[in-house]
PDB file of C-alpha atoms and ligand atoms in Angstrom:
ATOM      1  CA  MET C   1       1.759   3.596  11.692  1.00 98.00           C
ATOM      2  CA  TRP C   2       1.454   0.532  14.008  1.00 98.00           C
ATOM      3  CA  ARG C   3      -1.942   1.992  15.633  1.00 98.00           C
ATOM      4  CA  VAL C   4      -3.501   2.839  12.243  1.00 98.00           C
ATOM      5  CA  ALA C   5      -2.943  -0.998  11.135  1.00 98.00           C
ATOM      6  CA  ARG C   6      -3.870  -2.386  14.571  1.00 98.00           C
ATOM      7  CA  ASP C   7      -7.498  -0.368  13.980  1.00 98.00           C
ATOM      8  CA  SER C   8      -8.023  -1.063  10.543  1.00 97.00           C
ATOM      9  CA  GLY C   9      -9.652  -4.270  10.807  1.00 91.00           C
ATOM     10  CA  SER C  10      -8.741  -5.556   8.338  1.00 92.00           C
ATOM     11  CA  LEU C  11      -4.702  -4.887   7.941  1.00 96.00           C
ATOM     12  CA  ASP C  12      -1.695  -7.804   9.931  1.00 95.00           C
ATOM     13  CA  LEU C  13      -0.767  -6.117  12.617  1.00 98.00           C
ATOM     14  CA  ASN C  14       3.296  -6.171  12.231  1.00 98.00           C
ATOM     15  CA  SER C  15       5.539  -6.025  15.472  1.00 98.00           C
ATOM     16  CA  SER C  16       5.919  -1.924  16.619  1.00 98.00           C
ATOM     17  CA  TYR C  17       9.991  -2.287  16.069  1.00 98.00           C
ATOM     18  CA  SER C  18       9.190  -3.081  12.076  1.00 98.00           C
ATOM     19  CA  TYR C  19       7.173   0.170  11.986  1.00 98.00           C
ATOM     20  CA  LEU C  20       9.889   1.892  13.402  1.00 98.00           C
ATOM     21  CA  LEU C  21      12.608   0.208  11.181  1.00 98.00           C
ATOM     22  CA  LEU C  22      10.115   1.345   8.179  1.00 98.00           C
ATOM     23  CA  ALA C  23       9.627   5.267   9.225  1.00 97.00           C
ATOM     24  CA  ASP C  24      13.555   5.323  10.040  1.00 98.00           C
ATOM     25  CA  HIS C  25      15.521   3.343   7.297  1.00 98.00           C
ATOM     26  CA  PHE C  26      12.773   3.783   4.463  1.00 98.00           C
ATOM     27  CA  SER C  27      11.177   7.149   5.162  1.00 98.00           C
ATOM     28  CA  ASP C  28      11.724   7.791   1.382  1.00 98.00           C
ATOM     29  CA  THR C  29       9.362   4.971   0.433  1.00 98.00           C
ATOM     30  CA  CYS C  30       6.622   5.697   3.073  1.00 98.00           C
ATOM     31  CA  ARG C  31       4.333   7.831   4.296  1.00 98.00           C
ATOM     32  CA  VAL C  32       1.671   9.254   6.455  1.00 98.00           C
ATOM     33  CA  ALA C  33      -1.096  11.457   6.187  1.00 98.00           C
ATOM     34  CA  VAL C  34      -2.227  13.968   9.218  1.00 98.00           C
ATOM     35  CA  LEU C  35      -5.257  15.446  10.157  1.00 97.00           C
ATOM     36  CA  ASP C  36      -4.959  18.242  12.655  1.00 96.00           C
ATOM     37  CA  GLY C  37      -2.049  16.753  13.844  1.00 97.00           C
ATOM     38  CA  ARG C  38      -2.986  13.256  13.983  1.00 97.00           C
ATOM     39  CA  VAL C  39      -1.982  10.584  12.081  1.00 98.00           C
ATOM     40  CA  VAL C  40      -5.041   9.131  10.480  1.00 98.00           C
ATOM     41  CA  GLY C  41      -3.603   7.129   7.090  1.00 98.00           C
ATOM     42  CA  PHE C  42      -0.061   5.627   6.302  1.00 98.00           C
ATOM     43  CA  LEU C  43       1.725   3.785   3.214  1.00 98.00           C
ATOM     44  CA  SER C  44       4.815   1.301   3.993  1.00 98.00           C
ATOM     45  CA  GLY C  45       6.714   0.161   0.717  1.00 98.00           C
ATOM     46  CA  TYR C  46      10.717   0.004  -0.402  1.00 98.00           C
ATOM     47  CA  LEU C  47      11.770  -0.368  -3.822  1.00 98.00           C
ATOM     48  CA  LEU C  48      12.760  -4.452  -4.638  1.00 98.00           C
ATOM     49  CA  PRO C  49      16.502  -4.625  -4.307  1.00 97.00           C
ATOM     50  CA  ARG C  50      16.577  -7.317  -7.276  1.00 97.00           C
ATOM     51  CA  ASP C  51      14.900  -4.178  -9.129  1.00 98.00           C
ATOM     52  CA  PRO C  52      14.379  -0.686  -7.775  1.00 97.00           C
ATOM     53  CA  SER C  53      12.580   0.943 -10.671  1.00 97.00           C
ATOM     54  CA  ARG C  54       9.474  -1.386  -9.053  1.00 98.00           C
ATOM     55  CA  PHE C  55       7.900   0.182  -6.111  1.00 98.00           C
ATOM     56  CA  PHE C  56       6.631  -2.386  -4.092  1.00 98.00           C
ATOM     57  CA  LEU C  57       3.522  -1.129  -1.609  1.00 98.00           C
ATOM     58  CA  TRP C  58       3.582  -3.459   1.715  1.00 98.00           C
ATOM     59  CA  GLN C  59       0.707  -1.887   3.417  1.00 98.00           C
ATOM     60  CA  VAL C  60      -1.958   1.444   3.032  1.00 98.00           C
ATOM     61  CA  ALA C  61      -4.405   2.119   5.926  1.00 98.00           C
ATOM     62  CA  VAL C  62      -6.801   5.148   6.762  1.00 98.00           C
ATOM     63  CA  ASP C  63      -8.603   5.285   9.737  1.00 98.00           C
ATOM     64  CA  ASP C  64     -12.647   4.810   9.318  1.00 97.00           C
ATOM     65  CA  ALA C  65     -13.390   8.110  10.149  1.00 97.00           C
ATOM     66  CA  ALA C  66     -10.874   9.235   7.206  1.00 98.00           C
ATOM     67  CA  ARG C  67     -12.193   7.151   4.452  1.00 98.00           C
ATOM     68  CA  GLY C  68     -13.707   7.872   1.584  1.00 98.00           C
ATOM     69  CA  HIS C  69     -11.769  11.304   0.640  1.00 98.00           C
ATOM     70  CA  ARG C  70      -9.132   9.470  -1.164  1.00 98.00           C
ATOM     71  CA  VAL C  71      -6.505   9.905   1.272  1.00 98.00           C
ATOM     72  CA  ALA C  72      -4.946   6.200   0.405  1.00 98.00           C
ATOM     73  CA  GLY C  73      -4.727   7.418  -3.120  1.00 98.00           C
ATOM     74  CA  ARG C  74      -2.615  10.897  -2.476  1.00 98.00           C
ATOM     75  CA  LEU C  75      -0.742   8.973  -0.163  1.00 98.00           C
ATOM     76  CA  VAL C  76       0.148   6.117  -3.293  1.00 98.00           C
ATOM     77  CA  ASP C  77       0.957   9.889  -5.763  1.00 98.00           C
ATOM     78  CA  SER C  78       2.619  11.699  -3.181  1.00 98.00           C
ATOM     79  CA  VAL C  79       5.150   8.378  -2.323  1.00 98.00           C
ATOM     80  CA  ILE C  80       5.413   7.933  -6.505  1.00 98.00           C
ATOM     81  CA  ASP C  81       6.238  11.421  -7.333  1.00 97.00           C
ATOM     82  CA  GLY C  82       8.691  10.900  -5.055  1.00 97.00           C
ATOM     83  CA  LEU C  83      10.641   8.473  -6.780  1.00 97.00           C
ATOM     84  CA  PRO C  84      11.531   9.498 -10.181  1.00 96.00           C
ATOM     85  CA  GLY C  85      13.539   6.414 -11.068  1.00 96.00           C
ATOM     86  CA  VAL C  86       9.781   4.147 -10.563  1.00 97.00           C
ATOM     87  CA  ASP C  87       8.493   2.584 -13.528  1.00 95.00           C
ATOM     88  CA  SER C  88       5.691   0.674 -11.731  1.00 98.00           C
ATOM     89  CA  LEU C  89       3.995  -0.142  -8.569  1.00 98.00           C
ATOM     90  CA  VAL C  90       3.271  -3.553  -7.403  1.00 98.00           C
ATOM     91  CA  THR C  91       1.476  -4.713  -4.310  1.00 98.00           C
ATOM     92  CA  THR C  92      -0.551  -7.914  -3.184  1.00 98.00           C
ATOM     93  CA  VAL C  93      -4.480  -7.439  -2.226  1.00 97.00           C
ATOM     94  CA  THR C  94      -6.826 -10.276  -1.276  1.00 95.00           C
ATOM     95  CA  GLU C  95     -10.016 -11.316  -3.402  1.00 94.00           C
ATOM     96  CA  ASP C  96     -12.349  -9.484  -1.241  1.00 94.00           C
ATOM     97  CA  ASN C  97     -10.491  -6.213  -0.196  1.00 96.00           C
ATOM     98  CA  THR C  98     -12.881  -4.304  -2.069  1.00 96.00           C
ATOM     99  CA  SER C  99     -11.889  -0.761  -1.413  1.00 97.00           C
ATOM    100  CA  SER C 100      -8.307  -1.267  -1.516  1.00 97.00           C
ATOM    101  CA  ARG C 101      -8.495  -2.401  -5.248  1.00 98.00           C
ATOM    102  CA  ARG C 102     -10.916   0.110  -6.155  1.00 98.00           C
ATOM    103  CA  VAL C 103      -8.223   2.640  -5.025  1.00 98.00           C
ATOM    104  CA  PHE C 104      -5.531   1.093  -7.453  1.00 98.00           C
ATOM    105  CA  GLN C 105      -8.419   0.750 -10.205  1.00 98.00           C
ATOM    106  CA  ARG C 106      -8.701   4.387  -9.802  1.00 98.00           C
ATOM    107  CA  TRP C 107      -5.018   5.147  -9.263  1.00 98.00           C
ATOM    108  CA  ALA C 108      -4.178   3.610 -12.337  1.00 98.00           C
ATOM    109  CA  ALA C 109      -6.813   4.863 -14.629  1.00 98.00           C
ATOM    110  CA  GLU C 110      -5.614   8.842 -13.119  1.00 97.00           C
ATOM    111  CA  ARG C 111      -1.702   7.734 -14.091  1.00 97.00           C
ATOM    112  CA  GLY C 112      -3.032   5.991 -17.568  1.00 97.00           C
ATOM    113  CA  ALA C 113      -1.654   3.199 -16.377  1.00 98.00           C
ATOM    114  CA  THR C 114      -2.444  -0.727 -16.827  1.00 98.00           C
ATOM    115  CA  LEU C 115      -3.382  -2.975 -13.263  1.00 98.00           C
ATOM    116  CA  SER C 116      -2.662  -6.793 -14.672  1.00 98.00           C
ATOM    117  CA  GLU C 117      -3.067  -9.333 -12.068  1.00 98.00           C
ATOM    118  CA  VAL C 118      -1.232 -12.227 -11.371  1.00 98.00           C
ATOM    119  CA  THR C 119      -0.741 -14.713  -8.789  1.00 97.00           C
ATOM    120  CA  GLY C 120       1.101 -13.342  -6.247  1.00 96.00           C
ATOM    121  CA  PHE C 121       2.096 -15.320  -2.534  1.00 96.00           C
ATOM    122  CA  GLU C 122      -0.627 -18.643  -2.383  1.00 96.00           C
ATOM    123  CA  ALA C 123      -2.596 -19.365   0.936  1.00 96.00           C
ATOM    124  CA  GLU C 124      -0.153 -22.754   0.746  1.00 96.00           C
ATOM    125  CA  HIS C 125       2.837 -20.183   1.271  1.00 96.00           C
ATOM    126  CA  PHE C 126       1.703 -18.872   4.818  1.00 96.00           C
ATOM    127  CA  PRO C 127       2.397 -21.224   7.866  1.00 96.00           C
ATOM    128  CA  ASP C 128      -0.679 -19.573   9.348  1.00 95.00           C
ATOM    129  CA  GLY C 129      -3.866 -20.205   7.635  1.00 94.00           C
ATOM    130  CA  HIS C 130      -3.726 -16.364   5.844  1.00 95.00           C
ATOM    131  CA  GLU C 131      -5.410 -16.440   2.592  1.00 95.00           C
ATOM    132  CA  ALA C 132      -3.834 -15.919  -1.149  1.00 97.00           C
ATOM    133  CA  GLU C 133      -2.200 -12.867  -1.552  1.00 97.00           C
ATOM    134  CA  PRO C 134      -2.974 -11.711  -5.833  1.00 98.00           C
ATOM    135  CA  LEU C 135      -0.274  -9.611  -7.075  1.00 98.00           C
ATOM    136  CA  LEU C 136      -1.515  -6.527  -8.467  1.00 98.00           C
ATOM    137  CA  VAL C 137       1.117  -4.866 -11.098  1.00 98.00           C
ATOM    138  CA  ILE C 138       0.586  -1.166 -12.409  1.00 98.00           C
ATOM    139  CA  GLU C 139       2.721  -0.548 -15.036  1.00 98.00           C
ATOM    140  CA  GLY C 140       3.087   2.436 -17.459  1.00 96.00           C
ATOM    141  CA  ILE C 141       2.707   5.174 -14.514  1.00 97.00           C
ATOM    142  CA  ARG C 142       2.719   8.737 -16.396  1.00 95.00           C
ATOM    143  CA  ARG C 143       4.159  11.190 -14.925  1.00 91.00           C
ATOM    144  CA  SER C 144       2.885  14.702 -14.220  1.00 72.00           C
TER     145      SER C 144
HETATM  146  C1  COA T 201      -7.939   0.633   1.039  1.00 86.90           C
HETATM  147  C2  COA T 201      -8.026   1.650   2.072  1.00 86.90           C
HETATM  148  C3  COA T 201      -6.765   2.332   2.191  1.00 86.90           C
HETATM  149  C4  COA T 201      -8.803   2.910   1.257  1.00 86.90           C
HETATM  150  O1  COA T 201      -8.655   4.432   1.958  1.00 86.90           O
HETATM  151  P1  COA T 201      -9.395   5.496   1.240  1.00 86.90           P
HETATM  152  O2  COA T 201      -8.711   6.530   1.525  1.00 86.90           O
HETATM  153  O3  COA T 201     -10.737   5.885   1.856  1.00 86.90           O
HETATM  154  O4  COA T 201      -9.521   5.462  -0.164  1.00 86.90           O
HETATM  155  P2  COA T 201     -10.585   6.257  -1.055  1.00 86.90           P
HETATM  156  O5  COA T 201     -11.257   7.764  -0.549  1.00 86.90           O
HETATM  157  O6  COA T 201      -9.811   6.250  -2.859  1.00 86.90           O
HETATM  158  O7  COA T 201     -11.945   4.902  -1.617  1.00 86.90           O
HETATM  159  C5  COA T 201     -11.668   4.072  -2.079  1.00 86.90           C
HETATM  160  C6  COA T 201     -13.132   3.163  -2.099  1.00 86.90           C
HETATM  161  O8  COA T 201     -13.438   2.607  -0.465  1.00 86.90           O
HETATM  162  C7  COA T 201     -14.829   2.447  -0.405  1.00 86.90           C
HETATM  163  N1  COA T 201     -15.528   3.521   0.926  1.00 86.90           N
HETATM  164  C8  COA T 201     -15.528   4.652   0.609  1.00 86.90           C
HETATM  165  N2  COA T 201     -15.694   5.623   1.436  1.00 86.90           N
HETATM  166  C9  COA T 201     -15.441   4.263   2.572  1.00 86.90           C
HETATM  167  C10 COA T 201     -16.116   4.477   4.226  1.00 86.90           C
HETATM  168  N3  COA T 201     -16.558   5.475   4.590  1.00 86.90           N
HETATM  169  N4  COA T 201     -15.359   3.103   4.722  1.00 86.90           N
HETATM  170  C11 COA T 201     -15.055   2.144   4.183  1.00 86.90           C
HETATM  171  N5  COA T 201     -14.880   2.196   2.703  1.00 86.90           N
HETATM  172  C12 COA T 201     -15.591   3.317   2.206  1.00 86.90           C
HETATM  173  C13 COA T 201     -15.681   3.061  -1.343  1.00 86.90           C
HETATM  174  O9  COA T 201     -15.502   2.019  -2.019  1.00 86.90           O
HETATM  175  C14 COA T 201     -13.952   3.468  -2.123  1.00 86.90           C
HETATM  176  O10 COA T 201     -14.228   3.260  -3.633  1.00 86.90           O
HETATM  177  P3  COA T 201     -15.401   4.398  -4.486  1.00 86.90           P
HETATM  178  O11 COA T 201     -14.322   5.783  -4.284  1.00 86.90           O
HETATM  179  O12 COA T 201     -15.059   4.051  -5.952  1.00 86.90           O
HETATM  180  O13 COA T 201     -16.468   3.712  -4.244  1.00 86.90           O
HETATM  181  C15 COA T 201      -8.770   2.149   3.443  1.00 86.90           C
HETATM  182  O14 COA T 201     -10.576   1.599   3.146  1.00 86.90           O
HETATM  183  C16 COA T 201      -8.889   1.275   4.941  1.00 86.90           C
HETATM  184  O15 COA T 201      -7.630   1.680   5.751  1.00 86.90           O
HETATM  185  N6  COA T 201      -8.673   0.033   4.656  1.00 86.90           N
HETATM  186  C17 COA T 201      -8.321  -1.035   5.913  1.00 86.90           C
HETATM  187  C18 COA T 201      -6.824  -1.698   5.407  1.00 86.90           C
HETATM  188  C19 COA T 201      -6.679  -2.035   4.025  1.00 86.90           C
HETATM  189  O16 COA T 201      -6.868  -3.014   3.749  1.00 86.90           O
HETATM  190  N7  COA T 201      -6.062  -1.786   3.394  1.00 86.90           N
HETATM  191  C20 COA T 201      -5.411  -2.336   1.918  1.00 86.90           C
HETATM  192  C21 COA T 201      -4.539  -3.295   2.265  1.00 86.90           C
HETATM  193  S1  COA T 201      -2.551  -3.082   2.073  1.00 86.90           S
END
């Protein structure tokens, strides 16, 4: 997960220790995609502590060579299908991240869900010049 995040070209790289915590303590809400024995993608997230019916998707990334094959959407499918008590997905995506926005638009459409965008973390919330992270809210997820 740490390596895929490092090589993604756009994700904030968290400490290797934080990815170990996610993989160990939050394995029910995280996924990796494996191709030929190698991790080529991951999704991290958790249930919001104040509202466990909401899944917060923290990061999703796919190695450059594996992009364009809907791996990210399948990671979202896998984690949400394993969480029957969840009825909405929330995540933050920067304005310019077209690929990521396409993933969530398509995924919401496939699940008959609505996708709305509201103010999330604004630029002034970050101490390091990080750009704003609007919040995408996907509600009404259809279950197969
Ligand atoms: C966003 C990301 C996870 C999408 O993963 P993916 O498995 O390639 O997703 P998809 O196959 O559904 O493609 C989504 C969009 O990516 C773009 N795309 C397709 N092939 C691509 C490629 N080879 N390289 C770059 N982008 C590509 C297209 O816009 C596509 O939308 P479209 O199919 O409607 O044209 C991946 O691009 C990535 O890891 N990006 C860097 C990390 C990041 O920004 N993560 C999201 C923020 S947490």
